[in-house]
Amino acid sequence: MDLIVEYFTNMPTTHRSLLLVGGLTFFFLMENAFPFFKQDYNKWRHSGMNLFFTLTTVLVNFSMAFLLVASTLWVTDNRFGLINWWNVPLWAQVIFGLLLMDLIGAYLAHWVQHNVQWMWKFHLIHHTDQHLDTTSANRHHPGESVIRFGFTILAVFIVGAPVWLIFLYQSASLLATQFNHSNMNIPEKLDSALSYIVATPRMHRVHHHYREPYSNTNYGNIFSFWDRLFGTFTKVDNTKLVYGLDTHMDIKETESIWELLKIPFVPYRDRIEYEEEEKL
Ligand SMILES: [Zn+2]
């Protein structure tokens, strides 16, 4: 445990970059070798667009990093937040710290973005991808990256996160999102067993189905406990899924960076209400 804390306290920026590129490459190769859906699309063009949004996410996080540093220094110096108030051993700080950061920084952030209209207008760009793969993981409008950053700061204050916990959480969160968006065909039984602990590809694909209510389920990123606990967990035969978002299915819009960047600033399109309930 001491080693983990020591490593993440001093995690070099090069290791963080390596994790981003290494994780993407690993899952990219895996989904090419063992694809779940045999998707007919220009994978390089698709990756190029999603990597543009990944780059803007990195830039937003980088330019606001000083706020994260200031927050973690403040909570540590003032012994503020749950970790500082509970007097628990280091291993418990690692486990509970990671769980709570994931709950507030990912699950809550995601749920709120689905339920607050102006935030949804930013988040929906992530849902417009009609060919989900590992490059979709960080297809986030820069505005969404700012919103998510705000939730991470909130999590730091509630948890009282020291710097090692932030780096540990961000590393785990990055690999988790690349994993659960990947088009990798994990055997159903293995995926099902894993889904009692972590958010798996079979779980997260359901979240990218084009219509409600399925797109409002399986919000989790690292852990699957929150979906099970708060009643947003669904298990669906993935072969019946259709990716994308019913209000934004025109590829002239969803395959143009400029059109996607504009979406939060143009009039809102109501979610489509269907006469018949869909049973997948
Ligand atoms: Zn979502």
PDB file of C-alpha atoms and ligand atoms in Angstrom:
ATOM      1  CA  MET A   1       0.000   0.000   0.000  1.00  0.00           C
ATOM      2  CA  ASP A   2       2.821   2.390   0.905  1.00  0.00           C
ATOM      3  CA  LEU A   3       4.343   1.777  -2.526  1.00  0.00           C
ATOM      4  CA  ILE A   4       1.059   2.613  -4.270  1.00  0.00           C
ATOM      5  CA  VAL A   5       0.733   5.832  -2.296  1.00  0.00           C
ATOM      6  CA  GLU A   6       4.359   6.764  -2.913  1.00  0.00           C
ATOM      7  CA  TYR A   7       4.133   6.045  -6.651  1.00  0.00           C
ATOM      8  CA  PHE A   8       0.946   8.031  -7.188  1.00  0.00           C
ATOM      9  CA  THR A   9       2.142  10.934  -5.019  1.00  0.00           C
ATOM     10  CA  ASN A  10       5.017  11.465  -7.432  1.00  0.00           C
ATOM     11  CA  MET A  11       3.467  10.113 -10.644  1.00  0.00           C
ATOM     12  CA  PRO A  12       5.367  11.748 -13.538  1.00  0.00           C
ATOM     13  CA  THR A  13       3.430  13.434 -16.345  1.00  0.00           C
ATOM     14  CA  THR A  14       5.132  11.101 -18.830  1.00  0.00           C
ATOM     15  CA  HIS A  15       3.566   8.091 -17.076  1.00  0.00           C
ATOM     16  CA  ARG A  16       0.149   9.733 -17.274  1.00  0.00           C
ATOM     17  CA  SER A  17       0.564  10.336 -21.001  1.00  0.00           C
ATOM     18  CA  LEU A  18       1.824   6.778 -21.471  1.00  0.00           C
ATOM     19  CA  LEU A  19      -1.254   5.443 -19.725  1.00  0.00           C
ATOM     20  CA  LEU A  20      -3.543   7.382 -22.086  1.00  0.00           C
ATOM     21  CA  VAL A  21      -1.735   6.300 -25.245  1.00  0.00           C
ATOM     22  CA  GLY A  22      -0.891   2.790 -23.997  1.00  0.00           C
ATOM     23  CA  GLY A  23      -4.455   2.088 -22.845  1.00  0.00           C
ATOM     24  CA  LEU A  24      -5.937   3.333 -26.119  1.00  0.00           C
ATOM     25  CA  THR A  25      -3.484   1.265 -28.152  1.00  0.00           C
ATOM     26  CA  PHE A  26      -4.077  -1.867 -26.079  1.00  0.00           C
ATOM     27  CA  PHE A  27      -7.879  -1.758 -26.309  1.00  0.00           C
ATOM     28  CA  PHE A  28      -7.707  -0.679 -29.978  1.00  0.00           C
ATOM     29  CA  LEU A  29      -5.658  -3.784 -30.807  1.00  0.00           C
ATOM     30  CA  MET A  30      -7.871  -6.025 -28.672  1.00  0.00           C
ATOM     31  CA  GLU A  31     -11.103  -4.817 -30.278  1.00  0.00           C
ATOM     32  CA  ASN A  32      -9.574  -5.266 -33.719  1.00  0.00           C
ATOM     33  CA  ALA A  33      -8.512  -8.811 -32.917  1.00  0.00           C
ATOM     34  CA  PHE A  34     -11.711  -9.805 -31.060  1.00  0.00           C
ATOM     35  CA  PRO A  35     -14.524  -7.482 -32.163  1.00  0.00           C
ATOM     36  CA  PHE A  36     -18.010  -7.739 -30.664  1.00  0.00           C
ATOM     37  CA  PHE A  37     -19.851  -5.900 -33.437  1.00  0.00           C
ATOM     38  CA  LYS A  38     -18.380  -6.216 -36.930  1.00  0.00           C
ATOM     39  CA  GLN A  39     -18.926  -2.513 -37.553  1.00  0.00           C
ATOM     40  CA  ASP A  40     -18.722  -1.257 -41.098  1.00  0.00           C
ATOM     41  CA  TYR A  41     -17.069   2.141 -40.787  1.00  0.00           C
ATOM     42  CA  ASN A  42     -13.904   4.050 -41.523  1.00  0.00           C
ATOM     43  CA  LYS A  43     -12.108   3.348 -38.261  1.00  0.00           C
ATOM     44  CA  TRP A  44      -9.294   5.832 -38.887  1.00  0.00           C
ATOM     45  CA  ARG A  45     -11.642   8.711 -39.700  1.00  0.00           C
ATOM     46  CA  HIS A  46     -13.781   7.821 -36.697  1.00  0.00           C
ATOM     47  CA  SER A  47     -10.711   7.636 -34.446  1.00  0.00           C
ATOM     48  CA  GLY A  48      -9.418  10.959 -35.774  1.00  0.00           C
ATOM     49  CA  MET A  49     -12.596  12.733 -34.736  1.00  0.00           C
ATOM     50  CA  ASN A  50     -12.758  11.116 -31.326  1.00  0.00           C
ATOM     51  CA  LEU A  51      -9.078  11.817 -30.735  1.00  0.00           C
ATOM     52  CA  PHE A  52      -9.731  15.484 -31.451  1.00  0.00           C
ATOM     53  CA  PHE A  53     -12.228  15.494 -28.570  1.00  0.00           C
ATOM     54  CA  THR A  54      -9.790  13.501 -26.414  1.00  0.00           C
ATOM     55  CA  LEU A  55      -7.188  16.182 -27.063  1.00  0.00           C
ATOM     56  CA  THR A  56      -9.558  18.983 -26.038  1.00  0.00           C
ATOM     57  CA  THR A  57     -10.331  17.009 -22.851  1.00  0.00           C
ATOM     58  CA  VAL A  58      -6.593  16.790 -22.108  1.00  0.00           C
ATOM     59  CA  LEU A  59      -6.177  20.517 -22.785  1.00  0.00           C
ATOM     60  CA  VAL A  60      -9.084  21.479 -20.510  1.00  0.00           C
ATOM     61  CA  ASN A  61      -7.762  19.260 -17.711  1.00  0.00           C
ATOM     62  CA  PHE A  62      -4.229  20.539 -18.171  1.00  0.00           C
ATOM     63  CA  SER A  63      -5.185  24.201 -18.172  1.00  0.00           C
ATOM     64  CA  MET A  64      -7.295  23.796 -15.016  1.00  0.00           C
ATOM     65  CA  ALA A  65      -4.894  21.482 -13.163  1.00  0.00           C
ATOM     66  CA  PHE A  66      -3.765  24.307 -10.878  1.00  0.00           C
ATOM     67  CA  LEU A  67      -7.267  24.333  -9.333  1.00  0.00           C
ATOM     68  CA  LEU A  68      -6.985  20.634  -8.566  1.00  0.00           C
ATOM     69  CA  VAL A  69      -3.561  21.147  -7.005  1.00  0.00           C
ATOM     70  CA  ALA A  70      -4.830  24.075  -4.918  1.00  0.00           C
ATOM     71  CA  SER A  71      -7.854  22.034  -3.769  1.00  0.00           C
ATOM     72  CA  THR A  72      -5.861  18.969  -2.726  1.00  0.00           C
ATOM     73  CA  LEU A  73      -3.304  21.121  -0.877  1.00  0.00           C
ATOM     74  CA  TRP A  74      -6.087  22.953   0.912  1.00  0.00           C
ATOM     75  CA  VAL A  75      -7.944  19.809   2.069  1.00  0.00           C
ATOM     76  CA  THR A  76      -4.678  18.188   3.169  1.00  0.00           C
ATOM     77  CA  ASP A  77      -3.406  21.256   5.051  1.00  0.00           C
ATOM     78  CA  ASN A  78      -6.755  21.840   6.734  1.00  0.00           C
ATOM     79  CA  ARG A  79      -7.470  18.141   7.355  1.00  0.00           C
ATOM     80  CA  PHE A  80     -10.802  18.597   5.591  1.00  0.00           C
ATOM     81  CA  GLY A  81     -13.004  15.834   4.122  1.00  0.00           C
ATOM     82  CA  LEU A  82     -14.051  12.273   4.974  1.00  0.00           C
ATOM     83  CA  ILE A  83     -10.623  10.644   4.667  1.00  0.00           C
ATOM     84  CA  ASN A  84      -9.157  13.163   7.100  1.00  0.00           C
ATOM     85  CA  TRP A  85     -12.036  12.901   9.564  1.00  0.00           C
ATOM     86  CA  TRP A  86     -12.236   9.075   9.721  1.00  0.00           C
ATOM     87  CA  ASN A  87      -9.159   7.698  11.346  1.00  0.00           C
ATOM     88  CA  VAL A  88      -8.753   4.649   9.071  1.00  0.00           C
ATOM     89  CA  PRO A  89      -5.656   2.697   7.973  1.00  0.00           C
ATOM     90  CA  LEU A  90      -4.044   3.403   4.636  1.00  0.00           C
ATOM     91  CA  TRP A  91      -5.533   0.377   2.814  1.00  0.00           C
ATOM     92  CA  ALA A  92      -9.010   1.560   3.771  1.00  0.00           C
ATOM     93  CA  GLN A  93      -8.194   5.071   2.564  1.00  0.00           C
ATOM     94  CA  VAL A  94      -7.172   3.619  -0.813  1.00  0.00           C
ATOM     95  CA  ILE A  95     -10.337   1.529  -1.203  1.00  0.00           C
ATOM     96  CA  PHE A  96     -12.904   3.963   0.189  1.00  0.00           C
ATOM     97  CA  GLY A  97     -11.145   6.902  -1.423  1.00  0.00           C
ATOM     98  CA  LEU A  98     -11.308   5.294  -4.860  1.00  0.00           C
ATOM     99  CA  LEU A  99     -14.932   4.231  -4.372  1.00  0.00           C
ATOM    100  CA  LEU A 100     -16.054   7.711  -3.319  1.00  0.00           C
ATOM    101  CA  MET A 101     -14.095   9.523  -6.024  1.00  0.00           C
ATOM    102  CA  ASP A 102     -15.768   7.248  -8.588  1.00  0.00           C
ATOM    103  CA  LEU A 103     -19.206   7.812  -7.037  1.00  0.00           C
ATOM    104  CA  ILE A 104     -18.975  11.621  -7.042  1.00  0.00           C
ATOM    105  CA  GLY A 105     -16.545  12.313  -9.892  1.00  0.00           C
ATOM    106  CA  ALA A 106     -18.067   9.850 -12.366  1.00  0.00           C
ATOM    107  CA  TYR A 107     -21.444   8.321 -11.437  1.00  0.00           C
ATOM    108  CA  LEU A 108     -22.980  11.474  -9.954  1.00  0.00           C
ATOM    109  CA  ALA A 109     -21.412  13.719 -12.624  1.00  0.00           C
ATOM    110  CA  HIS A 110     -22.823  11.459 -15.341  1.00  0.00           C
ATOM    111  CA  TRP A 111     -26.292  11.130 -13.792  1.00  0.00           C
ATOM    112  CA  VAL A 112     -26.598  14.901 -13.321  1.00  0.00           C
ATOM    113  CA  GLN A 113     -25.606  15.522 -16.943  1.00  0.00           C
ATOM    114  CA  HIS A 114     -28.451  13.266 -18.055  1.00  0.00           C
ATOM    115  CA  ASN A 115     -30.948  15.073 -15.853  1.00  0.00           C
ATOM    116  CA  VAL A 116     -30.098  18.772 -16.158  1.00  0.00           C
ATOM    117  CA  GLN A 117     -30.978  20.056 -19.599  1.00  0.00           C
ATOM    118  CA  TRP A 118     -28.141  22.530 -20.173  1.00  0.00           C
ATOM    119  CA  MET A 119     -25.601  19.937 -19.087  1.00  0.00           C
ATOM    120  CA  TRP A 120     -27.216  17.266 -21.269  1.00  0.00           C
ATOM    121  CA  LYS A 121     -26.694  19.559 -24.283  1.00  0.00           C
ATOM    122  CA  PHE A 122     -22.963  19.185 -23.701  1.00  0.00           C
ATOM    123  CA  HIS A 123     -22.974  15.496 -22.734  1.00  0.00           C
ATOM    124  CA  LEU A 124     -25.109  14.387 -25.675  1.00  0.00           C
ATOM    125  CA  ILE A 125     -22.124  14.848 -27.997  1.00  0.00           C
ATOM    126  CA  HIS A 126     -20.666  11.752 -26.327  1.00  0.00           C
ATOM    127  CA  HIS A 127     -23.864   9.868 -27.161  1.00  0.00           C
ATOM    128  CA  THR A 128     -23.959  10.830 -30.848  1.00  0.00           C
ATOM    129  CA  ASP A 129     -21.271   8.266 -31.701  1.00  0.00           C
ATOM    130  CA  GLN A 130     -22.899   5.615 -33.898  1.00  0.00           C
ATOM    131  CA  HIS A 131     -19.845   3.335 -33.871  1.00  0.00           C
ATOM    132  CA  LEU A 132     -18.801   2.794 -30.292  1.00  0.00           C
ATOM    133  CA  ASP A 133     -15.214   1.726 -29.716  1.00  0.00           C
ATOM    134  CA  THR A 134     -12.405   2.509 -27.305  1.00  0.00           C
ATOM    135  CA  THR A 135     -11.762   5.877 -28.980  1.00  0.00           C
ATOM    136  CA  SER A 136     -15.298   6.937 -27.962  1.00  0.00           C
ATOM    137  CA  ALA A 137     -14.194   6.935 -24.303  1.00  0.00           C
ATOM    138  CA  ASN A 138     -13.143  10.585 -24.231  1.00  0.00           C
ATOM    139  CA  ARG A 139     -15.347  11.946 -26.996  1.00  0.00           C
ATOM    140  CA  HIS A 140     -16.410  14.813 -24.764  1.00  0.00           C
ATOM    141  CA  HIS A 141     -17.372  18.349 -25.704  1.00  0.00           C
ATOM    142  CA  PRO A 142     -14.848  20.735 -24.057  1.00  0.00           C
ATOM    143  CA  GLY A 143     -17.787  22.120 -22.041  1.00  0.00           C
ATOM    144  CA  GLU A 144     -18.446  18.638 -20.654  1.00  0.00           C
ATOM    145  CA  SER A 145     -14.777  18.357 -19.703  1.00  0.00           C
ATOM    146  CA  VAL A 146     -15.162  21.550 -17.645  1.00  0.00           C
ATOM    147  CA  ILE A 147     -18.341  20.175 -15.983  1.00  0.00           C
ATOM    148  CA  ARG A 148     -16.597  16.895 -15.151  1.00  0.00           C
ATOM    149  CA  PHE A 149     -13.627  18.809 -13.793  1.00  0.00           C
ATOM    150  CA  GLY A 150     -16.006  20.671 -11.464  1.00  0.00           C
ATOM    151  CA  PHE A 151     -17.328  17.361 -10.120  1.00  0.00           C
ATOM    152  CA  THR A 152     -13.774  16.099  -9.575  1.00  0.00           C
ATOM    153  CA  ILE A 153     -13.053  19.210  -7.470  1.00  0.00           C
ATOM    154  CA  LEU A 154     -16.283  18.608  -5.536  1.00  0.00           C
ATOM    155  CA  ALA A 155     -15.149  15.008  -4.930  1.00  0.00           C
ATOM    156  CA  VAL A 156     -11.748  16.219  -3.688  1.00  0.00           C
ATOM    157  CA  PHE A 157     -13.446  18.412  -1.066  1.00  0.00           C
ATOM    158  CA  ILE A 158     -15.958  15.787   0.083  1.00  0.00           C
ATOM    159  CA  VAL A 159     -13.405  12.971   0.195  1.00  0.00           C
ATOM    160  CA  GLY A 160     -10.499  15.142   1.372  1.00  0.00           C
ATOM    161  CA  ALA A 161      -8.430  13.590  -1.398  1.00  0.00           C
ATOM    162  CA  PRO A 162      -4.657  13.792  -1.086  1.00  0.00           C
ATOM    163  CA  VAL A 163      -2.650  14.085  -4.299  1.00  0.00           C
ATOM    164  CA  TRP A 164      -1.953  10.323  -4.521  1.00  0.00           C
ATOM    165  CA  LEU A 165      -5.667   9.557  -4.464  1.00  0.00           C
ATOM    166  CA  ILE A 166      -6.353  12.004  -7.310  1.00  0.00           C
ATOM    167  CA  PHE A 167      -3.687  10.457  -9.526  1.00  0.00           C
ATOM    168  CA  LEU A 168      -4.723   6.915  -8.596  1.00  0.00           C
ATOM    169  CA  TYR A 169      -8.371   7.750  -9.327  1.00  0.00           C
ATOM    170  CA  GLN A 170      -7.640   9.505 -12.624  1.00  0.00           C
ATOM    171  CA  SER A 171      -5.461   6.596 -13.815  1.00  0.00           C
ATOM    172  CA  ALA A 172      -8.073   3.980 -12.895  1.00  0.00           C
ATOM    173  CA  SER A 173     -10.850   6.121 -14.360  1.00  0.00           C
ATOM    174  CA  LEU A 174      -9.015   6.519 -17.673  1.00  0.00           C
ATOM    175  CA  LEU A 175      -8.368   2.790 -18.096  1.00  0.00           C
ATOM    176  CA  ALA A 176     -11.932   2.001 -17.001  1.00  0.00           C
ATOM    177  CA  THR A 177     -13.527   4.252 -19.615  1.00  0.00           C
ATOM    178  CA  GLN A 178     -11.270   2.926 -22.397  1.00  0.00           C
ATOM    179  CA  PHE A 179     -12.191  -0.604 -21.296  1.00  0.00           C
ATOM    180  CA  ASN A 180     -15.949  -0.170 -20.977  1.00  0.00           C
ATOM    181  CA  HIS A 181     -16.283   1.634 -24.330  1.00  0.00           C
ATOM    182  CA  SER A 182     -14.219  -0.931 -26.212  1.00  0.00           C
ATOM    183  CA  ASN A 183     -15.777  -3.120 -28.875  1.00  0.00           C
ATOM    184  CA  MET A 184     -13.861  -6.065 -27.450  1.00  0.00           C
ATOM    185  CA  ASN A 185     -15.779  -9.326 -27.309  1.00  0.00           C
ATOM    186  CA  ILE A 186     -15.343 -10.546 -23.757  1.00  0.00           C
ATOM    187  CA  PRO A 187     -17.021 -13.934 -23.150  1.00  0.00           C
ATOM    188  CA  GLU A 188     -20.470 -13.308 -21.721  1.00  0.00           C
ATOM    189  CA  LYS A 189     -19.909 -15.284 -18.524  1.00  0.00           C
ATOM    190  CA  LEU A 190     -16.650 -13.512 -17.749  1.00  0.00           C
ATOM    191  CA  ASP A 191     -18.191 -10.116 -18.491  1.00  0.00           C
ATOM    192  CA  SER A 192     -21.161 -10.982 -16.312  1.00  0.00           C
ATOM    193  CA  ALA A 193     -18.920 -12.037 -13.400  1.00  0.00           C
ATOM    194  CA  LEU A 194     -16.767  -8.906 -13.721  1.00  0.00           C
ATOM    195  CA  SER A 195     -19.883  -6.724 -13.818  1.00  0.00           C
ATOM    196  CA  TYR A 196     -20.483  -7.409 -10.111  1.00  0.00           C
ATOM    197  CA  ILE A 197     -17.438  -5.237  -9.417  1.00  0.00           C
ATOM    198  CA  VAL A 198     -16.557  -3.082 -12.419  1.00  0.00           C
ATOM    199  CA  ALA A 199     -18.470  -1.473 -15.298  1.00  0.00           C
ATOM    200  CA  THR A 200     -17.905  -3.801 -18.251  1.00  0.00           C
ATOM    201  CA  PRO A 201     -18.285  -3.258 -22.017  1.00  0.00           C
ATOM    202  CA  ARG A 202     -21.515  -5.322 -22.112  1.00  0.00           C
ATOM    203  CA  MET A 203     -22.893  -3.082 -19.368  1.00  0.00           C
ATOM    204  CA  HIS A 204     -21.827   0.238 -20.794  1.00  0.00           C
ATOM    205  CA  ARG A 205     -22.903  -0.506 -24.380  1.00  0.00           C
ATOM    206  CA  VAL A 206     -26.506  -0.438 -23.163  1.00  0.00           C
ATOM    207  CA  HIS A 207     -25.979   3.181 -22.086  1.00  0.00           C
ATOM    208  CA  HIS A 208     -25.200   4.023 -25.721  1.00  0.00           C
ATOM    209  CA  HIS A 209     -28.445   2.573 -27.151  1.00  0.00           C
ATOM    210  CA  TYR A 210     -30.106   5.297 -29.239  1.00  0.00           C
ATOM    211  CA  ARG A 211     -33.291   5.692 -27.229  1.00  0.00           C
ATOM    212  CA  GLU A 212     -34.598   5.973 -23.703  1.00  0.00           C
ATOM    213  CA  PRO A 213     -34.957   4.363 -21.206  1.00  0.00           C
ATOM    214  CA  TYR A 214     -31.839   2.289 -21.941  1.00  0.00           C
ATOM    215  CA  SER A 215     -29.647   5.348 -22.502  1.00  0.00           C
ATOM    216  CA  ASN A 216     -30.502   6.399 -18.944  1.00  0.00           C
ATOM    217  CA  THR A 217     -29.061   3.256 -17.369  1.00  0.00           C
ATOM    218  CA  ASN A 218     -25.592   1.903 -16.546  1.00  0.00           C
ATOM    219  CA  TYR A 219     -23.924   5.240 -15.806  1.00  0.00           C
ATOM    220  CA  GLY A 220     -20.995   3.729 -13.897  1.00  0.00           C
ATOM    221  CA  ASN A 221     -17.389   4.145 -14.961  1.00  0.00           C
ATOM    222  CA  ILE A 222     -14.994   2.234 -12.674  1.00  0.00           C
ATOM    223  CA  PHE A 223     -17.356   0.371 -10.338  1.00  0.00           C
ATOM    224  CA  SER A 224     -20.750  -1.139 -11.095  1.00  0.00           C
ATOM    225  CA  PHE A 225     -21.949  -0.943  -7.479  1.00  0.00           C
ATOM    226  CA  TRP A 226     -23.554   2.480  -7.910  1.00  0.00           C
ATOM    227  CA  ASP A 227     -25.851   1.395 -10.742  1.00  0.00           C
ATOM    228  CA  ARG A 228     -26.909  -1.653  -8.762  1.00  0.00           C
ATOM    229  CA  LEU A 229     -27.378   0.391  -5.595  1.00  0.00           C
ATOM    230  CA  PHE A 230     -29.330   3.264  -7.152  1.00  0.00           C
ATOM    231  CA  GLY A 231     -31.489   1.150  -9.479  1.00  0.00           C
ATOM    232  CA  THR A 232     -29.964   2.236 -12.776  1.00  0.00           C
ATOM    233  CA  PHE A 233     -28.484  -1.163 -13.649  1.00  0.00           C
ATOM    234  CA  THR A 234     -29.799  -3.042 -16.710  1.00  0.00           C
ATOM    235  CA  LYS A 235     -28.682  -6.181 -18.432  1.00  0.00           C
ATOM    236  CA  VAL A 236     -29.577  -6.409 -22.098  1.00  0.00           C
ATOM    237  CA  ASP A 237     -28.687  -8.664 -25.008  1.00  0.00           C
ATOM    238  CA  ASN A 238     -26.069  -6.456 -26.645  1.00  0.00           C
ATOM    239  CA  THR A 239     -26.714  -7.784 -30.161  1.00  0.00           C
ATOM    240  CA  LYS A 240     -29.988  -5.821 -30.276  1.00  0.00           C
ATOM    241  CA  LEU A 241     -28.422  -2.473 -29.453  1.00  0.00           C
ATOM    242  CA  VAL A 242     -28.340   0.437 -31.868  1.00  0.00           C
ATOM    243  CA  TYR A 243     -25.744   3.089 -31.051  1.00  0.00           C
ATOM    244  CA  GLY A 244     -26.294   6.820 -31.291  1.00  0.00           C
ATOM    245  CA  LEU A 245     -28.927   9.257 -30.114  1.00  0.00           C
ATOM    246  CA  ASP A 246     -32.427   9.395 -31.592  1.00  0.00           C
ATOM    247  CA  THR A 247     -32.523  13.215 -31.639  1.00  0.00           C
ATOM    248  CA  HIS A 248     -29.205  13.404 -33.501  1.00  0.00           C
ATOM    249  CA  MET A 249     -28.969  10.583 -36.026  1.00  0.00           C
ATOM    250  CA  ASP A 250     -27.967  12.603 -39.089  1.00  0.00           C
ATOM    251  CA  ILE A 251     -24.323  11.754 -39.827  1.00  0.00           C
ATOM    252  CA  LYS A 252     -23.831  15.135 -41.504  1.00  0.00           C
ATOM    253  CA  GLU A 253     -24.093  16.476 -37.962  1.00  0.00           C
ATOM    254  CA  THR A 254     -22.607  13.643 -35.885  1.00  0.00           C
ATOM    255  CA  GLU A 255     -19.547  13.219 -38.063  1.00  0.00           C
ATOM    256  CA  SER A 256     -18.618  16.897 -38.179  1.00  0.00           C
ATOM    257  CA  ILE A 257     -16.479  18.336 -35.391  1.00  0.00           C
ATOM    258  CA  TRP A 258     -17.805  21.841 -36.004  1.00  0.00           C
ATOM    259  CA  GLU A 259     -21.488  20.769 -35.922  1.00  0.00           C
ATOM    260  CA  LEU A 260     -20.878  18.813 -32.710  1.00  0.00           C
ATOM    261  CA  LEU A 261     -19.135  21.749 -31.033  1.00  0.00           C
ATOM    262  CA  LYS A 262     -22.168  23.948 -31.820  1.00  0.00           C
ATOM    263  CA  ILE A 263     -24.852  21.642 -30.368  1.00  0.00           C
ATOM    264  CA  PRO A 264     -24.910  23.091 -26.801  1.00  0.00           C
ATOM    265  CA  PHE A 265     -25.497  26.569 -28.234  1.00  0.00           C
ATOM    266  CA  VAL A 266     -28.378  25.826 -30.624  1.00  0.00           C
ATOM    267  CA  PRO A 267     -32.025  25.248 -29.586  1.00  0.00           C
ATOM    268  CA  TYR A 268     -32.695  22.138 -27.525  1.00  0.00           C
ATOM    269  CA  ARG A 269     -34.321  19.121 -29.139  1.00  0.00           C
ATOM    270  CA  ASP A 270     -36.751  17.281 -26.888  1.00  0.00           C
ATOM    271  CA  ARG A 271     -36.155  13.582 -26.373  1.00  0.00           C
ATOM    272  CA  ILE A 272     -38.461  11.534 -28.579  1.00  0.00           C
ATOM    273  CA  GLU A 273     -41.434   9.932 -26.882  1.00  0.00           C
ATOM    274  CA  TYR A 274     -42.345   6.614 -28.457  1.00  0.00           C
ATOM    275  CA  GLU A 275     -45.819   5.153 -28.439  1.00  0.00           C
ATOM    276  CA  GLU A 276     -44.580   1.665 -27.835  1.00  0.00           C
ATOM    277  CA  GLU A 277     -42.184   0.689 -25.125  1.00  0.00           C
ATOM    278  CA  GLU A 278     -39.149  -1.124 -26.402  1.00  0.00           C
ATOM    279  CA  LYS A 279     -38.250  -4.426 -24.785  1.00  0.00           C
ATOM    280  CA  LEU A 280     -34.741  -5.519 -25.593  1.00  0.00           C
TER     281      LEU A 280
HETATM  282 ZN    ZN B   1     -24.218   9.331 -20.825  1.00  0.00          ZN
END
